[in-house]
Short mmCIF file of C-alpha atoms and ligand atoms in Angstrom, two decimals:
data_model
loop_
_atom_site.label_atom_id
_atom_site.label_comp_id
_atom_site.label_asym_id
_atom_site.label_seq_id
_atom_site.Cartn_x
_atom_site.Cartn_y
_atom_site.Cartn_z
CA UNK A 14 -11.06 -0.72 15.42
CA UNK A 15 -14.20 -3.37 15.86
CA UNK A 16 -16.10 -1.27 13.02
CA UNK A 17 -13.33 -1.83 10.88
CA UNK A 18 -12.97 -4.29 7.81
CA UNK A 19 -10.58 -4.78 6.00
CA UNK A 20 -10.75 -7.58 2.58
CA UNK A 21 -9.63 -7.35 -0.95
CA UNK A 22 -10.84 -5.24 -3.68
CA UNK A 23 -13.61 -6.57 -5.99
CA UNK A 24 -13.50 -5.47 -9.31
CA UNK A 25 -16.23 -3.57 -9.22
CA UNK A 26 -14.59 -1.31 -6.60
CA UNK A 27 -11.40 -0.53 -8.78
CA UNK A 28 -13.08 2.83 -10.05
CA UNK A 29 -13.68 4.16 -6.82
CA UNK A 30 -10.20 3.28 -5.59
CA UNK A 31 -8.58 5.25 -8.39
CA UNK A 32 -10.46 8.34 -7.12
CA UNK A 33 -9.82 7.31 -3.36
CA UNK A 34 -6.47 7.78 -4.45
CA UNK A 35 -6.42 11.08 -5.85
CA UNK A 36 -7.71 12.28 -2.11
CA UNK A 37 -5.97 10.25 0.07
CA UNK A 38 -2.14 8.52 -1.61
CA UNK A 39 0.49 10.43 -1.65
CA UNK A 40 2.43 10.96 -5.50
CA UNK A 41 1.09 8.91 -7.96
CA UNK A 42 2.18 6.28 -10.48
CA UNK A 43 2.54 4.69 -14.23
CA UNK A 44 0.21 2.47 -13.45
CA UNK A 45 -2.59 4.96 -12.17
CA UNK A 46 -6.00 3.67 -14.28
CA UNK A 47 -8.47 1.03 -14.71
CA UNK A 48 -5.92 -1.02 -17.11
CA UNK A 49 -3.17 -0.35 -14.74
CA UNK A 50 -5.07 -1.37 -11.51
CA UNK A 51 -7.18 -3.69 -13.41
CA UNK A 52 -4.27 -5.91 -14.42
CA UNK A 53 -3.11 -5.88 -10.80
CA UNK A 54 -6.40 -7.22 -10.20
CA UNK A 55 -6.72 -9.58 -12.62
CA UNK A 56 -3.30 -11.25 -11.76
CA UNK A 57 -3.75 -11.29 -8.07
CA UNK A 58 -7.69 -10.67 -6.92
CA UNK A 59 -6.38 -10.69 -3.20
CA UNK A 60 -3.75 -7.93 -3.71
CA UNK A 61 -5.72 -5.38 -3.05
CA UNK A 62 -6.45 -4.55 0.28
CA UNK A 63 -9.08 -2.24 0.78
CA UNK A 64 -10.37 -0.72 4.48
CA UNK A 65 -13.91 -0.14 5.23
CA UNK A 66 -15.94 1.83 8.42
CA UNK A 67 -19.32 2.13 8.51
CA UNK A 68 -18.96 1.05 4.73
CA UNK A 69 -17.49 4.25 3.11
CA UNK A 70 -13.82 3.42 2.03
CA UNK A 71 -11.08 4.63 4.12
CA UNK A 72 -7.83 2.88 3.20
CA UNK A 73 -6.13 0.76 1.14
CA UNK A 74 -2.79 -1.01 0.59
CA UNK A 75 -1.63 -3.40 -1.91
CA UNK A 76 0.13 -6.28 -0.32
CA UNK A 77 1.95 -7.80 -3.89
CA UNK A 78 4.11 -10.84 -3.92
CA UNK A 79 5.18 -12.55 -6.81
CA UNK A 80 6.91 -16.01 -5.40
CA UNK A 81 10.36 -13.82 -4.12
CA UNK A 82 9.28 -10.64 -2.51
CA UNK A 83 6.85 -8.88 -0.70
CA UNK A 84 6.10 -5.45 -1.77
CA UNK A 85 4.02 -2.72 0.03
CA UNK A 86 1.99 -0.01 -2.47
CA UNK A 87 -0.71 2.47 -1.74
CA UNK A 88 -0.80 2.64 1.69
CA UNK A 89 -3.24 5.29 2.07
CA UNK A 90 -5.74 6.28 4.63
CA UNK A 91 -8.32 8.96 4.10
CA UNK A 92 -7.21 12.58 5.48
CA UNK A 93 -10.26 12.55 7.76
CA UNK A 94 -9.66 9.16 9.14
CA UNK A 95 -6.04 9.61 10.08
CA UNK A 96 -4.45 8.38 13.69
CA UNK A 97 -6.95 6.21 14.13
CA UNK A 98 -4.93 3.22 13.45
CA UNK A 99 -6.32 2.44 10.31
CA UNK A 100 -2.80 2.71 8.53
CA UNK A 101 -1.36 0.42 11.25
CA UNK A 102 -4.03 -2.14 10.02
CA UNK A 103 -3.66 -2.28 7.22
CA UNK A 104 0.21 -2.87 7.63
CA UNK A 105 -1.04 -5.79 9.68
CA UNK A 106 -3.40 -7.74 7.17
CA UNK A 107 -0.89 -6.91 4.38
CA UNK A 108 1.96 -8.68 6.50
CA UNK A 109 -0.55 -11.32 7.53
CA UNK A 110 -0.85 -12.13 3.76
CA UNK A 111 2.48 -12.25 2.98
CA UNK A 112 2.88 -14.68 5.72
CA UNK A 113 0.41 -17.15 4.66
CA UNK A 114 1.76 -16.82 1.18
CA UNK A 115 5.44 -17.65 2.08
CA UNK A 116 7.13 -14.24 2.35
CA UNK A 117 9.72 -13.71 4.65
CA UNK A 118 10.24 -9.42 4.13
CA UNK A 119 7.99 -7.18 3.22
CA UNK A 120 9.39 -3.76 2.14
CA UNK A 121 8.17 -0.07 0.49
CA UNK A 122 9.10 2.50 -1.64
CA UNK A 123 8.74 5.57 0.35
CA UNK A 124 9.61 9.48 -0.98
CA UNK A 125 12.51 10.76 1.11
CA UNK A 126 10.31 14.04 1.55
CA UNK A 127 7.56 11.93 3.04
CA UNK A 128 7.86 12.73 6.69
CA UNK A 129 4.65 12.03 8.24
CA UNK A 130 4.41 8.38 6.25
CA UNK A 131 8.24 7.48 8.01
CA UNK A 132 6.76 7.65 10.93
CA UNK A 133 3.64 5.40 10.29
CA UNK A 134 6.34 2.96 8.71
CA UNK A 135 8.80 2.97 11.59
CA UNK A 136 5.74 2.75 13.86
CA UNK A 137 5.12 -0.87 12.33
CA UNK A 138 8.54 -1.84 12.29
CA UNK A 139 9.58 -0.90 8.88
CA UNK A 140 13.26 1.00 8.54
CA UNK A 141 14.98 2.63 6.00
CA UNK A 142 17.97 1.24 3.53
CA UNK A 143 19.72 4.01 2.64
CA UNK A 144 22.44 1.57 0.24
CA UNK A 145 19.95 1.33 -2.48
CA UNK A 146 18.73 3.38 -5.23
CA UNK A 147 16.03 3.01 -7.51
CA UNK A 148 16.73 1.71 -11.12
CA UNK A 149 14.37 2.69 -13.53
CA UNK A 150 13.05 2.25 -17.15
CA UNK A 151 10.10 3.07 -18.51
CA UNK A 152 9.25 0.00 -20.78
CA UNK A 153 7.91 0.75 -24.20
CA UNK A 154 3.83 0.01 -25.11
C1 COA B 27 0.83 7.22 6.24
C2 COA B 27 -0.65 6.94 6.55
C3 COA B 27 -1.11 5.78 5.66
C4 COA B 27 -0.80 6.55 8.02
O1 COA B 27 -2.14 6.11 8.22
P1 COA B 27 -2.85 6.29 9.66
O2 COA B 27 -4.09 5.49 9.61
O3 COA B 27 -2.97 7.72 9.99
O4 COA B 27 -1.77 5.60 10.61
P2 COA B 27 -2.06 5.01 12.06
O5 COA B 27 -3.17 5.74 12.72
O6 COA B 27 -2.20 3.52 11.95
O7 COA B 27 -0.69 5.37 12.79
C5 COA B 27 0.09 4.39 13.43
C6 COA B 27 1.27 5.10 14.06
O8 COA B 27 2.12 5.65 13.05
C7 COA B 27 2.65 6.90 13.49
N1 COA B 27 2.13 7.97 12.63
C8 COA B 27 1.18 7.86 11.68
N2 COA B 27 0.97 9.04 11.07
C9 COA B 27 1.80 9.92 11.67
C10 COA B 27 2.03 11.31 11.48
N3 COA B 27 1.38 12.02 10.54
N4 COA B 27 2.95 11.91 12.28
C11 COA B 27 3.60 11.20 13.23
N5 COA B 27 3.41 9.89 13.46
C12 COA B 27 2.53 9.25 12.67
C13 COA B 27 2.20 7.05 14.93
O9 COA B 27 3.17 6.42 15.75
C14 COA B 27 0.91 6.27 14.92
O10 COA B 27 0.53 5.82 16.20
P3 COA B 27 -0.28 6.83 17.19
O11 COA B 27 -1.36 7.49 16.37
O12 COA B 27 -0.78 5.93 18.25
O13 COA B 27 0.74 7.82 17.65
C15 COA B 27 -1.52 8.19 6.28
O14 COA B 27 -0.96 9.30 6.97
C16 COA B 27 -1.65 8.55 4.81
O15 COA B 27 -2.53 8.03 4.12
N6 COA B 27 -0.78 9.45 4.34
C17 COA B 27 -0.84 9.87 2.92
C18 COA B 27 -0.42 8.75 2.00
C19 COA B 27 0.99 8.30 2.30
O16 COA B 27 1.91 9.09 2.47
N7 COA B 27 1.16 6.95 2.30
C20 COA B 27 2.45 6.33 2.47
C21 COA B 27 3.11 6.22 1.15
S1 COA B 27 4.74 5.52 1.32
#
């Protein structure tokens, strides 16, 4: 992993994310274009964690917490880059984060029909809660 680097997004790479995304996330989300990203940005400049070999962009993860919990988004790694323990750290500079900032649990939304990805969370430690259910509302413009 020495060729690896891993530091927050710039604005200037939010574009390139998106499409990243469309390759290498899995689902996708309300919040999927520049405003959406942009405000996530704009709000917290380090949330973004993006991973870099050789300079081409392999992974991200946003590492969000807003002063009572630490939430994992986007883990993604690209398809061609897999099980190389690029997912792994990224887990690790996410939860590094959080520490620094305070947090005491990080946690993730994960799709019940996401196999592979429970593995790569159990892998760094992560467990399922199967007494909660997500609560939803779409909030008007
Ligand atoms: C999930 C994902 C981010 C993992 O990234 P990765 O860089 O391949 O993960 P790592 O190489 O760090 O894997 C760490 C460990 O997790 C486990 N693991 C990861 N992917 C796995 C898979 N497909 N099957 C089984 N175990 C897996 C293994 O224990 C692995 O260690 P090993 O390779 O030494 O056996 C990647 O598969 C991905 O981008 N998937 C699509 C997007 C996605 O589903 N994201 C999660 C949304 S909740």
């Amino acid at each position: 992993m020495s060729d690896l680097q891993i530091a927050a997004a710039s604005a200037a790479d939010l574009g390139a994310v998106l499409a990243f995304w469309k390759t290498a996330a899995e689902g996708a989300s309300i919040s999927d274009d520049l405003p959406g990203v942009g405000q996530l940005h704009a709000r917290d400049p380090h949330a973004l964690l993006l991973a870099r070999r050789d300079g081409e962009l392999v992974g991200t993860v946003i590492a969000g917490f807003d002063g009572w919990r630490c939430h994992l988004y986007r883990l993604a790694v690209h398809p061609e880059h897999r099980r190389q323990g690029i997912g792994a750290a990224l887990l690790a500079a996410a939860e590094e984060r959080f520490s620094e900032l305070g947090g005491r649990r990080a946690d993730a939304m994960v799709l019940d029909r996401n196999t592979p990805a429970h593995a790569a969370w159990r892998a760094g430690g992560y467990h399922p809660e199967d007494h909660w259910t997500r609560w939803v509302k779409p909030l008007e413009g």
